[in-house]
Structure formats: structure tokens, C-alpha cells
């Protein structure tokens, strides 16, 4: 809804059907200087089908939080539930996409065989083929199934990684700065593809980014991590109409207001 009421954005609403829930989550890691508290008192509730972005200064703990959500880092205190169940270890149905796509594709495997990696050992061959084809279509790489990763651009390689995650039909997709290394045009294209994929699949997406515009453009909600140890400093609802588009949405008064608030929450002054 263009021109959405800015007052709507000050407080975030609670999701209808809870998918992920962190209650008073505490993470303590052991570094060279001993034990360090990275996260403390993180409360976060994410509903099924929501798109939530996580922002925060470098080193705040965004990747750490995403690793908790993906069951890769255990909580040191508090609890984390996915789909109502306590999580200990990588949960069924949650898949993480990392930024480093170049190192996550196997160079000796074709695109299709890379996409099949997460499902080939547990599904019949015909279903693997069907899922791989479907996932490649979703990210616009249907024509590149037989190519090898080295012959693809960076943006295409990242789409292969996303297709691999989609082929696993996750209920939750966890993405750590997935478009961080891409040029602005490629990034905008992938944002729109991800938006379309989410509309088609209803996947819950938690998306870590440093890009404020990207967070506002894609999200239903923005969560800003702050402090040391970090907790949720601010949550903003993003009640902008969907589907969003790169020109119209970014000229919307509601979009500009949210962009302003998000920059301010990150400690940057933005002149009005
Ligand atoms: N395995 C570890 N052991 C000890 N400390 C760690 C470990 N991993 C990360 N840290 C520390 O935890 C803090 C948060 O790291 P994290 O990678 O979560 O930050 P981030 O918000 O993702 O940063 P960036 O935006 O730069 O990716 C940092 O101070 C980092 O040094
Ligand atoms: Mg990180």
C-alpha cells in the first residue's frame, strides 16, 4: 500500500503462525582471548512465510544468530524452537545459503548436479530430476543445467546455490549476505527473483544484509541487532504493498521513511 502510515512502522506486530522463536537466547563463544558473550537476551519471533532481514554493524553477531537459527551454533542460554520443537543440531527443513558461493559449488559437477547435491542421496532419481529442473526454472537458469560453474558469472553461481537450497524444499531459508558481492544490477535482478520465489513457495526467509535499501525493499520486518553482547535493538514492520518493484516501491513515501528509520537505527544520520 503506497504511502503507508509511518506510525505503523514504529512497533512490529507478532506473526500469525510462529515458525522460529528465540527466547532470551545467549551465545558465548571461545576465541583466542577466552570466552566472549556474542549474543545476550535475543528475543525473536518469526512467522511462517515471513521475510525478515537482520541488520547490524559488522561484528555485531548477525552470522552468529543465523547459525543459531540453522542449528549450526548451539545456544549457551535461553531457547530456540523451530516449528514448535527445540533445536539441537541442523533441523530438518531449514537450509542456509552462505555468501561465499564460489567455494560452495563443486567445480567438477554440472549446474544440475550441484543443485542435486542436497537431495540426491535421499530421493528417487526421477524426483531429484524434477526438483532440480523446477529449482533451476525458479531462478531463471533452466538453460544452464549442463554448464559447469566456472563458465557462469558470479550472479549465476549464486543463483545455483539458491536453486540447490530451493530443491531441498525448505520451510525456512537462511541467507547470509547472499547478494553482498554482486554488482547493483545483478543484485536487483536477484532480489526480484527471490521475491517471486517466496511469493510462489511461501518459504520463510531470514536474510542477513548490510544493505539498508535491500532490507527495506525485500522484507516484511527488519530486525536491527545492536550492543555488545548483541540483542535485538529495534524491529520495524515494513507494510509496503507486494509485489514490489525497483522503481515504484523505492519512490514510495513509506519506503523512504523506513529507509530513514533503519539508517537512524544503525547510527547513521540521514538528512531529511
Ligand atoms: N568461533 C568464534 N569464536 C569466537 N568468537 C567468534 C567466533 N565467531 C565469531 N566470533 C566473534 O563474534 C562476533 C560476531 O561475529 P559475527 O560473524 O556473528 O558478526 P557479523 O555481524 O556477522 O559481522 P559481519 O557483518 O562482519 O559479517 C565477532 O566479534 C567475532 O569476532
Ligand atoms: Mg556475518
Coordinates of C-alpha atoms and ligand atoms in Angstrom, one line a residue:
X1 CA 0.0 0.0 0.0
X2 CA 1.9 3.0 -1.2
X3 CA 2.1 5.9 1.2
X4 CA 1.6 3.6 4.1
X5 CA 1.1 5.1 7.6
X6 CA 4.6 5.7 9.1
X7 CA 3.2 5.2 12.6
X8 CA 2.6 1.6 11.6
X9 CA 6.3 1.1 11.4
X10 CA 7.3 2.0 14.9
X11 CA 6.3 -1.2 16.5
X12 CA 6.4 -4.6 14.9
X13 CA 3.4 -6.9 15.1
X14 CA 3.6 -10.5 16.2
X15 CA 3.5 -13.1 13.4
X16 CA 0.3 -15.2 13.0
X17 CA 1.8 -18.7 12.8
X18 CA 5.1 -19.0 14.6
X19 CA 7.9 -20.7 12.7
X20 CA 11.1 -19.6 14.6
X21 CA 11.2 -18.5 18.1
X22 CA 14.3 -17.4 20.1
X23 CA 13.6 -16.7 23.8
X24 CA 16.3 -15.0 25.8
X25 CA 19.0 -16.6 23.6
X26 CA 22.5 -16.3 24.8
X27 CA 25.6 -17.3 22.8
X28 CA 29.1 -17.5 24.3
X29 CA 31.9 -18.4 22.0
X30 CA 35.5 -19.2 22.8
X31 CA 38.1 -17.0 21.0
X32 CA 41.8 -16.5 21.3
X33 CA 41.2 -14.3 24.4
X34 CA 38.9 -16.8 26.1
X35 CA 35.2 -16.8 26.3
X36 CA 33.2 -14.0 24.8
X37 CA 29.5 -13.3 25.0
X38 CA 28.3 -12.6 21.5
X39 CA 24.5 -12.6 21.9
X40 CA 22.6 -12.0 25.1
X41 CA 18.9 -11.8 25.6
X42 CA 17.9 -12.2 22.0
X43 CA 14.1 -12.5 21.7
X44 CA 12.9 -13.1 18.1
X45 CA 9.7 -14.5 16.7
X46 CA 9.3 -15.1 13.0
X47 CA 6.1 -16.3 11.4
X48 CA 5.6 -18.8 8.6
X49 CA 6.1 -17.2 5.3
X50 CA 7.6 -14.0 6.7
X51 CA 10.6 -12.3 5.1
X52 CA 12.8 -10.9 7.9
X53 CA 16.0 -9.1 7.4
X54 CA 18.7 -8.8 10.0
X55 CA 20.9 -5.7 10.0
X56 CA 23.6 -4.5 12.4
X57 CA 27.2 -3.2 12.4
X58 CA 30.0 -5.6 11.3
X59 CA 30.9 -7.9 14.1
X60 CA 27.6 -7.5 15.9
X61 CA 26.6 -11.1 15.7
X62 CA 24.3 -11.4 12.6
X63 CA 26.1 -14.5 11.3
X64 CA 26.2 -16.0 14.8
X65 CA 22.4 -15.5 15.1
X66 CA 21.8 -17.1 11.6
X67 CA 24.0 -20.0 12.6
X68 CA 21.8 -20.4 15.7
X69 CA 18.7 -20.4 13.6
X70 CA 20.2 -23.0 11.3
X71 CA 21.2 -25.2 14.2
X72 CA 24.9 -24.8 13.5
X73 CA 25.7 -23.0 16.7
X74 CA 24.1 -24.2 19.9
X75 CA 22.7 -21.6 22.3
X76 CA 24.5 -21.2 25.6
X77 CA 21.4 -20.0 27.4
X78 CA 17.7 -19.4 26.6
X79 CA 16.0 -21.5 24.0
X80 CA 15.3 -21.7 20.3
X81 CA 12.4 -23.5 18.7
X82 CA 11.7 -24.2 15.1
X83 CA 8.2 -25.3 14.1
X84 CA 7.4 -25.6 17.9
X85 CA 10.3 -28.0 18.5
X86 CA 13.5 -27.3 20.4
X87 CA 16.5 -27.2 18.1
X88 CA 19.7 -29.1 18.8
X89 CA 21.7 -29.6 15.5
X90 CA 20.7 -28.6 12.0
X91 CA 16.9 -29.0 11.8
X92 CA 15.0 -30.7 9.0
X93 CA 13.6 -28.0 6.7
X94 CA 16.0 -25.2 7.4
X95 CA 18.7 -24.5 4.8
X96 CA 21.4 -21.9 4.9
X97 CA 22.8 -20.1 1.9
X98 CA 26.2 -18.5 2.6
X99 CA 27.7 -15.5 0.8
X100 CA 30.7 -17.5 -0.4
X101 CA 29.1 -19.1 -3.5
X102 CA 32.4 -19.5 -5.3
X103 CA 33.6 -22.1 -2.7
X104 CA 30.2 -23.8 -2.2
X105 CA 29.8 -25.1 -5.8
X106 CA 31.7 -28.2 -6.8
X107 CA 33.6 -27.3 -10.0
X108 CA 33.6 -30.8 -11.4
X109 CA 29.9 -31.1 -11.3
X110 CA 27.4 -29.5 -13.7
X111 CA 24.9 -27.0 -12.5
X112 CA 22.2 -29.6 -12.4
X113 CA 24.4 -32.0 -10.4
X114 CA 25.4 -29.2 -8.0
X115 CA 21.7 -28.4 -7.4
X116 CA 21.0 -32.1 -6.8
X117 CA 23.7 -32.3 -4.0
X118 CA 21.3 -31.9 -1.0
X119 CA 18.7 -34.3 -2.2
X120 CA 20.3 -37.0 -4.4
X121 CA 21.1 -39.4 -1.6
X122 CA 17.6 -39.5 -0.2
X123 CA 15.2 -39.2 -3.1
X124 CA 14.4 -41.4 -6.2
X125 CA 16.3 -40.2 -9.3
X126 CA 13.1 -39.1 -11.1
X127 CA 12.1 -36.9 -8.2
X128 CA 15.6 -35.4 -8.0
X129 CA 15.4 -34.5 -11.7
X130 CA 12.0 -33.0 -11.3
X131 CA 13.1 -30.9 -8.3
X132 CA 16.3 -29.8 -9.9
X133 CA 14.5 -28.7 -13.1
X134 CA 11.9 -26.8 -11.0
X135 CA 14.5 -25.1 -8.8
X136 CA 16.6 -24.0 -11.9
X137 CA 13.5 -22.7 -13.6
X138 CA 12.7 -20.7 -10.4
X139 CA 16.0 -18.9 -10.5
X140 CA 16.0 -18.5 -14.3
X141 CA 18.8 -21.0 -15.0
X142 CA 16.8 -23.6 -16.9
X143 CA 19.1 -23.3 -19.9
X144 CA 22.3 -23.7 -17.9
X145 CA 21.7 -27.1 -16.3
X146 CA 24.5 -28.8 -18.2
X147 CA 27.1 -26.0 -17.7
X148 CA 30.0 -26.1 -15.3
X149 CA 30.3 -23.5 -12.5
X150 CA 33.5 -22.0 -13.9
X151 CA 31.6 -20.9 -17.1
X152 CA 29.0 -19.0 -15.1
X153 CA 29.0 -15.3 -13.9
X154 CA 29.1 -14.6 -10.1
X155 CA 25.4 -13.8 -10.1
X156 CA 24.6 -17.1 -11.9
X157 CA 26.8 -19.1 -9.5
X158 CA 24.9 -17.5 -6.6
X159 CA 21.6 -18.5 -8.3
X160 CA 22.8 -22.1 -8.5
X161 CA 23.4 -22.0 -4.8
X162 CA 19.9 -20.7 -4.2
X163 CA 18.5 -23.3 -6.5
X164 CA 20.3 -26.0 -4.5
X165 CA 18.6 -24.7 -1.4
X166 CA 15.2 -24.5 -3.1
X167 CA 15.5 -28.1 -4.4
X168 CA 15.5 -29.2 -0.8
X169 CA 12.1 -27.5 -0.4
X170 CA 13.0 -25.9 2.9
X171 CA 10.3 -24.3 5.0
X172 CA 13.0 -21.9 6.2
X173 CA 15.7 -20.3 4.1
X174 CA 18.5 -18.7 6.0
X175 CA 20.6 -16.3 3.8
X176 CA 23.8 -14.7 5.0
X177 CA 24.6 -11.6 2.8
X178 CA 23.7 -13.7 -0.3
X179 CA 24.0 -10.8 -2.7
X180 CA 26.8 -8.9 -0.9
X181 CA 29.4 -9.5 -3.6
X182 CA 27.3 -8.7 -6.6
X183 CA 27.0 -5.6 -8.8
X184 CA 23.9 -3.4 -8.3
X185 CA 22.1 -4.6 -11.5
X186 CA 22.6 -8.3 -10.8
X187 CA 21.7 -7.7 -7.2
X188 CA 18.4 -6.0 -8.1
X189 CA 17.6 -8.9 -10.5
X190 CA 18.2 -11.5 -7.8
X191 CA 16.2 -9.5 -5.3
X192 CA 13.2 -9.7 -7.6
X193 CA 13.7 -13.3 -8.4
X194 CA 13.9 -14.1 -4.6
X195 CA 10.7 -12.1 -4.1
X196 CA 8.9 -14.1 -6.8
X197 CA 10.2 -17.4 -5.4
X198 CA 8.9 -16.5 -2.0
X199 CA 5.5 -15.5 -3.4
X200 CA 5.3 -18.8 -5.2
X201 CA 6.6 -21.1 -2.4
X202 CA 5.6 -19.3 0.9
X203 CA 9.1 -20.1 2.3
X204 CA 10.1 -18.3 5.5
X205 CA 13.2 -16.3 4.7
X206 CA 15.7 -14.8 7.2
X207 CA 18.1 -12.6 5.3
X208 CA 21.3 -11.0 6.7
X209 CA 22.4 -7.9 4.9
X210 CA 24.4 -4.7 5.3
X211 CA 22.3 -3.0 2.6
X212 CA 19.5 -0.9 4.1
X213 CA 17.7 -0.4 0.8
X214 CA 17.8 -4.1 0.1
X215 CA 16.4 -4.9 3.6
X216 CA 13.5 -2.4 3.2
X217 CA 12.8 -3.5 -0.3
X218 CA 12.5 -7.2 0.4
X219 CA 11.3 -7.5 4.0
X220 CA 8.1 -7.8 5.9
X221 CA 10.1 -6.9 9.0
X222 CA 13.6 -5.6 9.8
X223 CA 15.5 -6.6 12.9
X224 CA 18.4 -4.5 14.0
X225 CA 21.0 -6.2 16.2
X226 CA 23.0 -3.8 18.5
X227 CA 25.1 -3.8 21.6
X228 CA 27.9 -5.9 22.8
X229 CA 26.9 -8.6 23.5
X230 CA 24.2 -8.0 21.0
X231 CA 20.4 -8.2 21.3
X232 CA 17.5 -7.1 19.2
X233 CA 17.8 -3.3 19.3
X234 CA 14.9 -2.4 17.1
X235 CA 12.2 -4.1 15.0
X236 CA 10.4 -2.4 12.2
X237 CA 7.4 -3.6 10.2
X238 CA 7.6 -3.0 6.5
X239 CA 3.9 -2.7 5.4
X240 CA 4.7 -1.9 1.8
X241 CA 2.5 -3.4 -0.9
X242 CA 3.6 -6.6 -2.8
X243 CA 4.8 -7.3 -5.4
X244 CA 7.4 -4.6 -5.0
X245 CA 9.2 -3.1 -7.9
X246 CA 12.6 -1.5 -8.0
X247 CA 11.3 1.9 -9.3
X248 CA 7.8 2.4 -7.8
X249 CA 8.5 1.0 -4.4
X250 CA 11.7 2.9 -4.0
X251 CA 9.8 6.2 -4.7
X252 CA 7.1 5.4 -2.2
X253 CA 6.9 7.7 0.8
X254 CA 6.6 4.7 3.2
X255 CA 9.7 3.1 1.7
X256 CA 11.7 6.4 2.2
X257 CA 10.5 6.7 5.7
X258 CA 11.5 3.2 6.6
X259 CA 14.9 3.6 4.9
X260 CA 15.4 6.7 7.1
X261 CA 14.4 5.0 10.3
X262 CA 16.6 2.0 9.5
X263 CA 19.7 4.1 8.8
X264 CA 19.0 6.0 12.0
X265 CA 18.7 2.8 14.0
X266 CA 22.1 1.8 12.6
X267 CA 23.5 5.1 13.9
X268 CA 23.8 6.9 10.6
X269 CA 22.3 10.4 10.3
X270 CA 20.4 10.8 7.1
X271 CA 19.5 14.4 6.3
X272 CA 15.7 14.7 5.5
Ligands
LIG1 N1 34.0 -19.1 16.5 C1 34.2 -18.0 17.2 N2 34.8 -17.8 18.3 C2 34.9 -16.7 19.0 N3 34.4 -15.5 18.5 C3 33.7 -15.6 17.4 C4 33.6 -16.8 16.6 N4 32.9 -16.5 15.5 C5 32.6 -15.1 15.6 N5 33.1 -14.6 16.7 C6 33.0 -13.2 17.1 O1 31.7 -12.9 17.3 C7 31.3 -11.6 16.9 C8 30.2 -11.6 15.9 O2 30.6 -12.3 14.7 P1 29.6 -12.5 13.5 O3 30.4 -13.1 12.5 O4 28.4 -13.1 14.0 O5 29.3 -10.9 13.2 P2 28.5 -10.3 11.9 O6 27.5 -9.4 12.5 O7 28.0 -11.4 11.0 O8 29.6 -9.5 11.2 P3 29.8 -9.1 9.6 O9 28.8 -8.1 9.3 O10 31.2 -8.6 9.6 O11 29.6 -10.4 8.9 C9 32.6 -11.0 16.3 O12 33.2 -10.2 17.3 C10 33.5 -12.2 16.1 O13 34.9 -11.9 16.3
LIG2 MG1 28.5 -12.0 9.1

